Short mmCIF file of C-alpha atoms and ligand atoms in Angstrom, two decimals:
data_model
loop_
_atom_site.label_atom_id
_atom_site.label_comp_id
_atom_site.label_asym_id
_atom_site.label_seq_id
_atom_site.Cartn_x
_atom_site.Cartn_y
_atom_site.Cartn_z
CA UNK A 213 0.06 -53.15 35.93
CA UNK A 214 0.08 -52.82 32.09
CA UNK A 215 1.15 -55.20 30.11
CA UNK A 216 2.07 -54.46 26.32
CA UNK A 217 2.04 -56.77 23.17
CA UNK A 218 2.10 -60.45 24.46
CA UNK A 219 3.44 -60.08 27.48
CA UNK A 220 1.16 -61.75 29.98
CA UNK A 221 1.03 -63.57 33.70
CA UNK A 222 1.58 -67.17 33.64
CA UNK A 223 0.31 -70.16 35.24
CA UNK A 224 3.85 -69.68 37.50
CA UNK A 225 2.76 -66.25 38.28
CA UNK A 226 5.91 -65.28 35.89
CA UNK A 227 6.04 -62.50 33.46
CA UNK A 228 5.96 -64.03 30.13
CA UNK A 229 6.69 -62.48 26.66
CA UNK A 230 6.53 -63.77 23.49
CA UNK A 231 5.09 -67.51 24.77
CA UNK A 232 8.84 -67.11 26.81
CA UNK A 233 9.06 -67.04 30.51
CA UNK A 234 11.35 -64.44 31.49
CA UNK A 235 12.60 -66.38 34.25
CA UNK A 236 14.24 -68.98 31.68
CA UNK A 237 15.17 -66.23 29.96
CA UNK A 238 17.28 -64.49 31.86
CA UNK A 239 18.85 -68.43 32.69
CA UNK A 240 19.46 -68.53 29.37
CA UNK A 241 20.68 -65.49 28.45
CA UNK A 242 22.09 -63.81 31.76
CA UNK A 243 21.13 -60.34 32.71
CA UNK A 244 20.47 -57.49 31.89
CA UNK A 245 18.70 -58.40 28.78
CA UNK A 246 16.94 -56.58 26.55
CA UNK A 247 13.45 -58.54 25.41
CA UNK A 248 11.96 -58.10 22.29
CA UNK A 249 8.38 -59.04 21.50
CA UNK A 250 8.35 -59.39 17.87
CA UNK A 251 4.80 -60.05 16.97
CA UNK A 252 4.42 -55.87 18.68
CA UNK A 253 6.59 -54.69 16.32
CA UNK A 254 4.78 -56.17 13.43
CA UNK A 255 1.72 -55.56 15.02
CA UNK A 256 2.92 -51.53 15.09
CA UNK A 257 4.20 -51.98 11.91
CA UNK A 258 1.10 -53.27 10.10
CA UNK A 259 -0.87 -50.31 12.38
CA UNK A 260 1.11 -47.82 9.91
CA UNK A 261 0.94 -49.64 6.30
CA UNK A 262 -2.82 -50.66 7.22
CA UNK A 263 -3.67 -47.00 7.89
CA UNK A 264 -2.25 -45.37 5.03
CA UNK A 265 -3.85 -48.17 3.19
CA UNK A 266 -7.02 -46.99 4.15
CA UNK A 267 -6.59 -43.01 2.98
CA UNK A 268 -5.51 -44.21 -0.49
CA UNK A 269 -2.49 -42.28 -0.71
CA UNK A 270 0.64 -43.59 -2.28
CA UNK A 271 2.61 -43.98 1.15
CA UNK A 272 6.32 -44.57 2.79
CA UNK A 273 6.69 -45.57 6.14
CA UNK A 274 10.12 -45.14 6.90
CA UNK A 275 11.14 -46.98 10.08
CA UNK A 276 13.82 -44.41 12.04
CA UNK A 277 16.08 -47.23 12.64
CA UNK A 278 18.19 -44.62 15.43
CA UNK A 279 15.51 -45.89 17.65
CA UNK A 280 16.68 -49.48 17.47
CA UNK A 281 18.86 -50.41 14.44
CA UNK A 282 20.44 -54.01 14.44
CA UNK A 283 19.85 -56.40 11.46
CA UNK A 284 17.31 -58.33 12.77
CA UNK A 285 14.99 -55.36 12.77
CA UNK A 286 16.34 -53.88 9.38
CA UNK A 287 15.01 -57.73 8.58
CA UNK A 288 11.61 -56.97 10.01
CA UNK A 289 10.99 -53.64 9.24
CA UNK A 290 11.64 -55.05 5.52
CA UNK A 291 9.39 -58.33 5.85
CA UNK A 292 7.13 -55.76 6.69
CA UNK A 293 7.41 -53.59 3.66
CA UNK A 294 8.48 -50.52 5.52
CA UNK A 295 11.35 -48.33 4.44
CA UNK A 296 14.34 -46.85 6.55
CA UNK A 297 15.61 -43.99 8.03
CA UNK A 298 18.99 -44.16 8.42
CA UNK A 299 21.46 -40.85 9.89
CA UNK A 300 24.90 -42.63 10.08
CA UNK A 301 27.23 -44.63 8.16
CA UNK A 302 26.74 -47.57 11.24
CA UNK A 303 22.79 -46.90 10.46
CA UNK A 304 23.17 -47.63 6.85
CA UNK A 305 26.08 -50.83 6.77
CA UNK A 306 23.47 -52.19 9.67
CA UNK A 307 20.51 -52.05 6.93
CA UNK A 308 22.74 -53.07 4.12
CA UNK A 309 24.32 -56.38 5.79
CA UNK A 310 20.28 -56.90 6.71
CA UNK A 311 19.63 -57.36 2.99
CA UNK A 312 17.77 -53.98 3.28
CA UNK A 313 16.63 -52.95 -0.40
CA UNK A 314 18.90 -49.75 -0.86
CA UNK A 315 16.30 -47.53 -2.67
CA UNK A 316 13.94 -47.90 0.35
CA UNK A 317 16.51 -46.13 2.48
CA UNK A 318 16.54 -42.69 3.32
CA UNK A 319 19.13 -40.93 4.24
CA UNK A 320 19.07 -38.06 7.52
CA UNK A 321 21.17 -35.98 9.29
CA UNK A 322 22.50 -32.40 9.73
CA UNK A 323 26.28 -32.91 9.56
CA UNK A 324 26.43 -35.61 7.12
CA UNK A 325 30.39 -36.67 6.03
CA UNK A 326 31.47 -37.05 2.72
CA UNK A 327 32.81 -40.77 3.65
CA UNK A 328 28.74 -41.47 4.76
CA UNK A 329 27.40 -39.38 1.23
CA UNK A 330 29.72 -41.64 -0.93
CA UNK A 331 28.94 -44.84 0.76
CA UNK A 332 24.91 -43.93 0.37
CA UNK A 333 25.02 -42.92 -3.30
CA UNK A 334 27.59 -46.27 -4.04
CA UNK A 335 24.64 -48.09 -2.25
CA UNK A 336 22.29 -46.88 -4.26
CA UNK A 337 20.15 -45.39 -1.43
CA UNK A 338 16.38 -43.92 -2.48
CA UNK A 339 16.97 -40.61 -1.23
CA UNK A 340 19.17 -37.88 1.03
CA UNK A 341 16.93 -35.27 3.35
CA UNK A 342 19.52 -32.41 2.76
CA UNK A 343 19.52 -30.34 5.93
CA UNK A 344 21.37 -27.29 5.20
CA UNK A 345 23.05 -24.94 2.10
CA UNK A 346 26.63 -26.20 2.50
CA UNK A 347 25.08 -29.70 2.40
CA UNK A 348 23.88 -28.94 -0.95
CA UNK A 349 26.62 -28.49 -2.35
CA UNK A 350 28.53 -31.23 -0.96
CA UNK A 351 26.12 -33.65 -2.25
CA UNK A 352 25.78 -32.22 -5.56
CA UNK A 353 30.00 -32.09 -6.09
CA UNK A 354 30.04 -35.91 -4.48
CA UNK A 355 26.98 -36.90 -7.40
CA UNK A 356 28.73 -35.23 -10.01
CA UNK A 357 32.22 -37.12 -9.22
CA UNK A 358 30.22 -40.05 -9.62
CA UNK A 359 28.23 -39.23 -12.49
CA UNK A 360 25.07 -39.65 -10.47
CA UNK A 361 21.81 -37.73 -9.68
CA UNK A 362 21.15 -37.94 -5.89
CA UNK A 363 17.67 -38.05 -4.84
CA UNK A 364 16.72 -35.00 -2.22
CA UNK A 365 14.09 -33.93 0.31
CA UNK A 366 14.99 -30.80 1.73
CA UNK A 367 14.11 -30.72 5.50
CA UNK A 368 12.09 -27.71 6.67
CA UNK A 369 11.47 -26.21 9.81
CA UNK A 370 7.55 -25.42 9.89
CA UNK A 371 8.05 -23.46 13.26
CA UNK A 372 5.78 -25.66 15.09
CA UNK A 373 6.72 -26.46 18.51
CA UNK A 374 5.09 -29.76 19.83
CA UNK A 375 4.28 -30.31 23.26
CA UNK A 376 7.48 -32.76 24.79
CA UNK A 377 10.50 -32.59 26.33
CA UNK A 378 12.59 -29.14 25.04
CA UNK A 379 15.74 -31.79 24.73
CA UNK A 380 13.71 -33.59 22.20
CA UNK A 381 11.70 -30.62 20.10
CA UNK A 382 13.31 -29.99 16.33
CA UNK A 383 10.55 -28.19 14.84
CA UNK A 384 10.76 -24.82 16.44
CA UNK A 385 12.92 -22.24 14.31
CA UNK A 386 15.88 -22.19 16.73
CA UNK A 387 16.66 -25.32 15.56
CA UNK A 388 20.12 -26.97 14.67
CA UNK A 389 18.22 -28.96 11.89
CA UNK A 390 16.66 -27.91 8.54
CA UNK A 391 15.60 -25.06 6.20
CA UNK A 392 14.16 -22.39 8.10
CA UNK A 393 10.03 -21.51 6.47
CA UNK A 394 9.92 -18.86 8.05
CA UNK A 395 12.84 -16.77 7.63
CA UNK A 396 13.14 -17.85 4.22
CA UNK A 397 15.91 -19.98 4.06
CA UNK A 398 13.32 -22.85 2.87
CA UNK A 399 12.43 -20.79 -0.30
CA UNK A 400 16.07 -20.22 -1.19
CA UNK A 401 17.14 -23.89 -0.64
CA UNK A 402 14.63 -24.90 -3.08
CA UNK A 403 15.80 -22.14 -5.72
CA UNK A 404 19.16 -23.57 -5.14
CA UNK A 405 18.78 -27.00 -5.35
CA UNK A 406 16.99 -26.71 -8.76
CA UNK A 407 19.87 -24.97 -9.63
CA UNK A 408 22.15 -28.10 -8.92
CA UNK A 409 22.63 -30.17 -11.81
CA UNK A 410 23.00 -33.38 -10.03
CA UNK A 411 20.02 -33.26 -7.42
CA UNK A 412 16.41 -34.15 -8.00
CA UNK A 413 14.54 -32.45 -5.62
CA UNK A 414 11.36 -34.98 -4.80
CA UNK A 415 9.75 -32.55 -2.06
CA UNK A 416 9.81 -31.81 1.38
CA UNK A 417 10.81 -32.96 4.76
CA UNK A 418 9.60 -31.69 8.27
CA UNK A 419 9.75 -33.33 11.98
CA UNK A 420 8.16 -31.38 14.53
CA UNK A 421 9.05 -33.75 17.43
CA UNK A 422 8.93 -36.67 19.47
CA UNK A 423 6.85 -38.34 22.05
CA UNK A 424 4.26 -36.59 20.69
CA UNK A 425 0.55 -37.24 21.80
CA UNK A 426 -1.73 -35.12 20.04
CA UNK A 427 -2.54 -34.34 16.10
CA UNK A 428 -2.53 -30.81 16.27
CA UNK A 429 1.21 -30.21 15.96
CA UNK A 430 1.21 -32.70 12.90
CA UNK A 431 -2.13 -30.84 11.65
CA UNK A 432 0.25 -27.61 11.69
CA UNK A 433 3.14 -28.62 9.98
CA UNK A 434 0.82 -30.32 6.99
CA UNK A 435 -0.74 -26.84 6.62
CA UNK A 436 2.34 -24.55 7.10
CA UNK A 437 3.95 -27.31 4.49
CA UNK A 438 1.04 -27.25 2.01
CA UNK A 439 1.37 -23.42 1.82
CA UNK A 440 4.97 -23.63 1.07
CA UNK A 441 4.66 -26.04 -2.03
CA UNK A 442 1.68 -23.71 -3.16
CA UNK A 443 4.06 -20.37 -3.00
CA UNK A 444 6.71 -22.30 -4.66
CA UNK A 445 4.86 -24.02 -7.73
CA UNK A 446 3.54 -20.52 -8.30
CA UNK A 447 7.02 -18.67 -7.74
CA UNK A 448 9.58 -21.60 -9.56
CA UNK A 449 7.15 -23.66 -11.18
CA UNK A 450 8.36 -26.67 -8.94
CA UNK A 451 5.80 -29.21 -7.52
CA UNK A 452 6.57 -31.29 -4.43
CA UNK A 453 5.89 -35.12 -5.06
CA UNK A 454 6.70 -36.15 -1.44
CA UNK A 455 5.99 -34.50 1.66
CA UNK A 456 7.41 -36.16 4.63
CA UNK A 457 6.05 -35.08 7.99
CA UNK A 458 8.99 -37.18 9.94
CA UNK A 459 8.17 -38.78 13.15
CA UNK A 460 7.39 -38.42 16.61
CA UNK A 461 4.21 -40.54 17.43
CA UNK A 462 4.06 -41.03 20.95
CA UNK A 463 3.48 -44.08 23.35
CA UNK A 464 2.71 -44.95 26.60
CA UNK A 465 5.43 -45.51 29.27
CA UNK A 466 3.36 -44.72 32.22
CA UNK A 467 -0.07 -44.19 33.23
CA UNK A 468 1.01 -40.47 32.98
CA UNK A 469 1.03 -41.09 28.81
CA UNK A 470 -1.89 -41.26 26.74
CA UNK A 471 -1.22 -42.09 23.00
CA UNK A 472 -3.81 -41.59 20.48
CA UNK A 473 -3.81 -45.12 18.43
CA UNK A 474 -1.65 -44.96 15.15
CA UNK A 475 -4.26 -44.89 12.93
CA UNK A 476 -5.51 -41.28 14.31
CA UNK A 477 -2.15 -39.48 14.05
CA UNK A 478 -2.19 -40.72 10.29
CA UNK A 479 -5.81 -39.93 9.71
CA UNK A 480 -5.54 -36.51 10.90
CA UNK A 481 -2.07 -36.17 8.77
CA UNK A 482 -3.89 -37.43 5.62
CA UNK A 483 -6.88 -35.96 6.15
CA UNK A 484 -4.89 -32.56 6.62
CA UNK A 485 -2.83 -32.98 3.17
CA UNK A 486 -5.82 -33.66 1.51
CA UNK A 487 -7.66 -30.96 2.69
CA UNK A 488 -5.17 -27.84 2.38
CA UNK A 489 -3.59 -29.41 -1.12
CA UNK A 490 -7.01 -30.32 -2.72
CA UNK A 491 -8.31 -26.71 -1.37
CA UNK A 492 -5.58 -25.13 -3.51
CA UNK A 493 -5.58 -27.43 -6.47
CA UNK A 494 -1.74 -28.76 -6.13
CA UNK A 495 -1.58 -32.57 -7.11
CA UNK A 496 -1.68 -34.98 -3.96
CA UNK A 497 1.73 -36.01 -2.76
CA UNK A 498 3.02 -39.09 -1.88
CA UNK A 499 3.09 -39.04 1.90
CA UNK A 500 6.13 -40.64 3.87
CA UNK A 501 6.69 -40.61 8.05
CA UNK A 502 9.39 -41.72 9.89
CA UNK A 503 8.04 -43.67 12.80
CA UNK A 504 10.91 -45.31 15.22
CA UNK A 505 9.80 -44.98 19.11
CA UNK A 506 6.41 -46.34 18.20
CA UNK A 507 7.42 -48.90 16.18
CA UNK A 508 9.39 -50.44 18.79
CA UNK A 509 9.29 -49.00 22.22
CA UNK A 510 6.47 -50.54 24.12
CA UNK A 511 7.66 -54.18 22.56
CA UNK A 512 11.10 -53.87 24.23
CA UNK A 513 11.53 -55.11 28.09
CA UNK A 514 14.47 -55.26 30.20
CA UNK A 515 15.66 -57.84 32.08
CA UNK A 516 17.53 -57.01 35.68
CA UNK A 517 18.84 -59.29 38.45
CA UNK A 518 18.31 -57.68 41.88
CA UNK A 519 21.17 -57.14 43.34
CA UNK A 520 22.28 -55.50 47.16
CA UNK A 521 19.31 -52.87 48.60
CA UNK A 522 20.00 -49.99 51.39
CA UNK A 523 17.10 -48.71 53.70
CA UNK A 524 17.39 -45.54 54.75
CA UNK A 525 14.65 -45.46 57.72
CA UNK A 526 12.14 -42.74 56.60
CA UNK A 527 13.95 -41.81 54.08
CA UNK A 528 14.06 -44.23 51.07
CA UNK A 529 15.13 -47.66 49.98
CA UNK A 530 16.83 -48.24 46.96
CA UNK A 531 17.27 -51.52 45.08
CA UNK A 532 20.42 -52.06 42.63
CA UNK A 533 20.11 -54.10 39.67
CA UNK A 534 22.63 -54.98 37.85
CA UNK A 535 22.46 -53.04 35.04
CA UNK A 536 21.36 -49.15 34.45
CA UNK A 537 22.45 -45.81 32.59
CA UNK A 538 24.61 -47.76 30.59
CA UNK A 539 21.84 -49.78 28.93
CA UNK A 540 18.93 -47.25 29.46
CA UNK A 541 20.12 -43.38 29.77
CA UNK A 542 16.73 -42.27 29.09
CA UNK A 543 16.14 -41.82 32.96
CA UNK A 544 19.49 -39.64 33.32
CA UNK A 545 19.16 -37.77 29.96
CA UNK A 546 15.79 -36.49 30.05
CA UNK A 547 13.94 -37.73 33.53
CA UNK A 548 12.04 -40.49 31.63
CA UNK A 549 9.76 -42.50 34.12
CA UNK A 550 9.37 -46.24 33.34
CA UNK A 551 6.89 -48.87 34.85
CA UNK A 552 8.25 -52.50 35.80
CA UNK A 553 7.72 -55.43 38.18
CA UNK A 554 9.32 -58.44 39.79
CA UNK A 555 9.25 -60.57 36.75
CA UNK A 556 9.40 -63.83 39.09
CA UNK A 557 6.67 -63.02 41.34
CA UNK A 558 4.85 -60.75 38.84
CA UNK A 559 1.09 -62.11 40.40
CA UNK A 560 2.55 -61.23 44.17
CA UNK A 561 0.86 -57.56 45.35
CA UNK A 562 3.14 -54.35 45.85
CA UNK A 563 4.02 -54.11 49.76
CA UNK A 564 6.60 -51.22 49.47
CA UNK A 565 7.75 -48.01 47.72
CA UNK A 566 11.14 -48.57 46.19
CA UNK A 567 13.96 -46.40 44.13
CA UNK A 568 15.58 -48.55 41.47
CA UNK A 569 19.22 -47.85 41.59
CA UNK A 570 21.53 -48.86 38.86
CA UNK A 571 25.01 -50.20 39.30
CA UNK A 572 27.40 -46.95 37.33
CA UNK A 573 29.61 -45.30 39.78
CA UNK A 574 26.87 -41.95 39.36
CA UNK A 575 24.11 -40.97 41.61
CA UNK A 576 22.40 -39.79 38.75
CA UNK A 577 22.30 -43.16 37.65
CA UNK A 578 18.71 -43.93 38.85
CA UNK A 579 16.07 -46.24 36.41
CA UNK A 580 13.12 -45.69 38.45
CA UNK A 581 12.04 -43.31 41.84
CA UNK A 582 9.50 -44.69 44.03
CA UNK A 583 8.37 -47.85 42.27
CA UNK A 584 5.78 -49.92 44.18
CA UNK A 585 7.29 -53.69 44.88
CA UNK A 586 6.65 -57.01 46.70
CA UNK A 587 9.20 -57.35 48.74
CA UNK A 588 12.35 -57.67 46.53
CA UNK A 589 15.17 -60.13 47.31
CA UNK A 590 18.43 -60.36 45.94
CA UNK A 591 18.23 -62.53 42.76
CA UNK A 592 14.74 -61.28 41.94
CA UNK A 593 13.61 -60.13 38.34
CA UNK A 594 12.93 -56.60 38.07
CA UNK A 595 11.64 -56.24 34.38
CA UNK A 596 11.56 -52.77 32.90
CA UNK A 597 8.88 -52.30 30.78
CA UNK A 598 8.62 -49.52 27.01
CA UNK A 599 12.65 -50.25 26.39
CA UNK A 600 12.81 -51.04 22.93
CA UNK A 601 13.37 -47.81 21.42
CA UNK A 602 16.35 -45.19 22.41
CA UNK A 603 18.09 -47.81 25.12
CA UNK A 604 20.21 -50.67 23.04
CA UNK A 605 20.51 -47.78 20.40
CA UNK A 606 22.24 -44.89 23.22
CA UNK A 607 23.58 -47.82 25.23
CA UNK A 608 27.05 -47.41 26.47
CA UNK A 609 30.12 -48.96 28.06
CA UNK A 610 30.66 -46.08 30.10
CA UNK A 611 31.88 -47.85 33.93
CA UNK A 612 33.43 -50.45 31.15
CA UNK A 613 30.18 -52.52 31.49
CA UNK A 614 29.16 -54.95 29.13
CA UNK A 615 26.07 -54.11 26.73
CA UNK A 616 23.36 -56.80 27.04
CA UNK A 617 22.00 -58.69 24.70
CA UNK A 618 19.26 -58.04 22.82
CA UNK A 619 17.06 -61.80 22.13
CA UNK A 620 13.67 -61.74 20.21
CA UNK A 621 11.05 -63.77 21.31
CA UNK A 622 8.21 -65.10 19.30
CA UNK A 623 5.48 -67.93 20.15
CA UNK A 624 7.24 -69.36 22.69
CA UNK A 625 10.77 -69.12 20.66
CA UNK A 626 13.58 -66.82 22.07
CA UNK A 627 16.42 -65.75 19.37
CA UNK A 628 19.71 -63.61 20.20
CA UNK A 629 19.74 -60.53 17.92
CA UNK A 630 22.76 -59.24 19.64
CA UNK A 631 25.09 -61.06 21.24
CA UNK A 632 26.04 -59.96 24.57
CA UNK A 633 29.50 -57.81 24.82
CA UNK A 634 32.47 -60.50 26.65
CA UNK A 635 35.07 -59.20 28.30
CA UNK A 636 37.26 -59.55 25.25
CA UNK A 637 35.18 -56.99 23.40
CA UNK A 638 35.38 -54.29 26.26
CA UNK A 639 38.95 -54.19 25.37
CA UNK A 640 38.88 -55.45 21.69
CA UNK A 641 40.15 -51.64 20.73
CA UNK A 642 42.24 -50.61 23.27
CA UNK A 643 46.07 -50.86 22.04
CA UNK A 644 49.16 -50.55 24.60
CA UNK A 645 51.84 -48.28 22.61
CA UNK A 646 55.23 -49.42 22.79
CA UNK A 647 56.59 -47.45 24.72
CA UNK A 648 54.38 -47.86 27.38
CA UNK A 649 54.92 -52.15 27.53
CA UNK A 650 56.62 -53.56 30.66
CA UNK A 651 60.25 -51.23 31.61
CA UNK A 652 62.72 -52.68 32.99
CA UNK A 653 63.54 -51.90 36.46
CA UNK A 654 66.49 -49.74 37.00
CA UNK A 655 68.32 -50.95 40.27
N1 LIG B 270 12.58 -38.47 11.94
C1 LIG B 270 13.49 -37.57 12.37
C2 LIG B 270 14.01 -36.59 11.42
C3 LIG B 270 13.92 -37.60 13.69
O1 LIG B 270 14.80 -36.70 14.10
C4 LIG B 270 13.41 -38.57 14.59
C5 LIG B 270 13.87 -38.62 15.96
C6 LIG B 270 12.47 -39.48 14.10
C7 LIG B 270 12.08 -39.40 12.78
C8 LIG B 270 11.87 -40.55 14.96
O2 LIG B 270 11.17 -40.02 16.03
P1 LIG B 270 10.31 -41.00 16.96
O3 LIG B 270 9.17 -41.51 16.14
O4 LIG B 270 11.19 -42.08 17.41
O5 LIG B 270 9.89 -40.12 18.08
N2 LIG B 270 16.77 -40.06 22.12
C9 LIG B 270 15.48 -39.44 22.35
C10 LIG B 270 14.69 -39.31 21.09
C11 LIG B 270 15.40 -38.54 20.03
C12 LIG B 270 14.61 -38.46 18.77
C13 LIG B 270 15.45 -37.94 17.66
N3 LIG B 270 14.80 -37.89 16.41
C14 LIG B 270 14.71 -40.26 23.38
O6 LIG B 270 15.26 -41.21 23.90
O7 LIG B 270 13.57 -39.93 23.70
#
């Protein structure tokens, strides 16, 4: 078994996170419950800042709050001095009502609306990554209604493909995001946006991926970037004072994963802007990334309540919990594989091979296949371990369930970051037209 951040064994033979037993947890709280060990996403935090501390660049880490955005982790991420990624208009009111300093936000997203551009620039935000040419423009008419520069990073894509899931790769050149290098469309956007009287155009933007466990790919995209900002200082005169190489680091949900630790993927990215700007004589950027998944996916757990089990006699047994593809679609969306135990007899040895089931009216909604168990009961823990990043954030309601809530726990102290959904709120938005209230009956 591997256990991440505090969790540990205790004297009860309990899973315990945070100096909280999940047992009294889930008492207190109810299930499903997502668990989140706050001193691991500090810990990750401090991994980034500490490393880029040590190359002596001037430095961003941008926390890609789509991972996990509520306002008790835009309150961390700012504690810890890290800025934000946001892509929505939710993303952004979640940082602001956090207290969230506005020009540490950065603003993403290929389809951005005018509604989301004229809340960002009212905010104050640090800067847009424009995606595309009609984007431009819209941002430069919004800025100029206002009487306002916007900030800009144009996203590029290098054309590096990273080794993950195809579902989850945004660096190749078929690519619904960015600025094409290679094709051109890069060059043009920067001729453009110089062009535009109401952008300042701070540098560039590229993401090559996610999950992502080797440097190579980032080693790539630093060169293929480095050569663009040489061709255009020497074509338009323009020099890049940011390069953002986005996010993507990857982390360990199973023994099948093998992370390299933080500090290597941002050594080999410094080392590699160093290298291929100081080789051509270009001033050394600023460098920002966009961490989310590694920030805060091995310090989430969730919390299940066994519920019924059917054996199929050489075939398979599968155990329900009572939660699923509504709080974790991970499994569903992209066959993600997850490692958990019985949280209430975490000590007790595995005696059987089990399939996790969850409760949506789906077959495809499956958590884990073939999961080795002591024998589980109904009204048994299962805890699910590497949720905290992509499962409250694509959660859903779909089956009308109830999204769980969300508690942090911290030496021995468990606080609710979310409340859990009631009843009341499943229907809070639903309206009954007129028309459609009680009839009477016609004899
Ligand atoms: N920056 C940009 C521009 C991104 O598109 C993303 C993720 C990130 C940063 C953060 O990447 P991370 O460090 O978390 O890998 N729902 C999928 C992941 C989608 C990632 C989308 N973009 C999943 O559950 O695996």
């Amino acid at each position: 078994m591997h256990l991440h951040g505090t969790a540990k064994i205790n004297e009860h033979g309990r899973l315990e996170i945070g100096g909280c037993d999940t047992k009294d947890l889930a008492e207190q709280f109810g299930t499903p419950l997502y668990v989140v060990d706050e001193a691991l996403v500090r810990q990750r935090a401090r991994e980034y800042v500490e490393a880029f501390q040590a190359s002596g660049f001037r430095f961003q880490v941008a926390y890609a709050s789509k991972a996990f955005s509520t306002v008790a982790m835009c309150a961390i991420a700012e504690q810890e001095g890290l800025s934000l990624d946001v892509v929505s208009d939710g993303e952004l009111y979640t940082a602001l009502q956090a207290g969230f300093p506005a020009e540490r936000i950065h603003f993403h997203g290929n389809n951005k609306t005018p509604f989301e551009i004229e809340m960002a620039l009212d905010a104050g935000i640090g800067c847009f990554v424009a995606d595309n040419f009609s984007e431009l423009q819209l941002l430069n008419a919004i800025a100029a209604s206002k009487g306002r520069k916007a900030n800009i990073l144009l996203r590029i894509t290098p054309g590096v493909e990273a080794h993950t899931h195809d579902y989850i790769s945004t660096g190749q050149q078929d690519s619904k995001f960015g600025f094409d290098l290679a094709g051109g469309a890069a060059f043009e956007a920067v001729r453009q946006a110089l062009g535009l009287e109401h952008l300042v155009l701070l540098g560039v933007h590229s993401h090559i991926g996610s999950q992502i466990f080797e440097v190579e790919g980032f080693r790539m995209a630093a060169a293929k970037v480095a050569e663009f900002a040489v061709d255009v200082k020497a074509k338009l005169g323009q020099t890049f004072r940011v390069i953002n190489l986005g996010g993507g680091f990857g982390i360990r949900y199973t023994s099948e994963d093998s992370p390299l630790p933080v500090r290597d993927y941002i050594g080999a990215i410094t080392d590699a802007i160093r290298t291929n700007f100081t080789d051509a004589g270009y001033p050394l950027p600023e460098i920002w990334v966009e961490p989310g998944r590694s920030i805060v996916g091995d310090a989430g757990t969730t919390l299940y309540t066994v519920g019924t089990s059917k054996d199929i006699p050489g075939v398979r047994k599968y155990v329900a919990v009572d939660g699923g593809m509504t709080d974790n679609p991970r499994p569903a969306l992209y066959e993600s594989k997850y490692e958990a135990v019985l949280a209430n007899r975490a000590a007790e040895p595995a005696v059987e091979t089990v399939s996790v089931a969850g409760k949506c009216c789906e077959s495809g909604d499956m958590l884990i296949w073939d999961l080795e168990l002591p024998k589980a009961e109904t009204g048994d823990l299962l805890a699910v371990f590497c949720t905290g990043a992509y499962n409250y954030a694509m959660a859903s309601n779909y089956n009308r369930i109830r999204r769980p809530a969300v508690v942090l726990v911290k030496d021995g102290q468990a606080d609710v970051a979310v409340k859990r959904e009631s009843l009341e709120d499943i229907s809070r938005n639903d309206v009954l037209p007129e028309r459609l209230r009680k009839v009477e009956v016609q004899p």
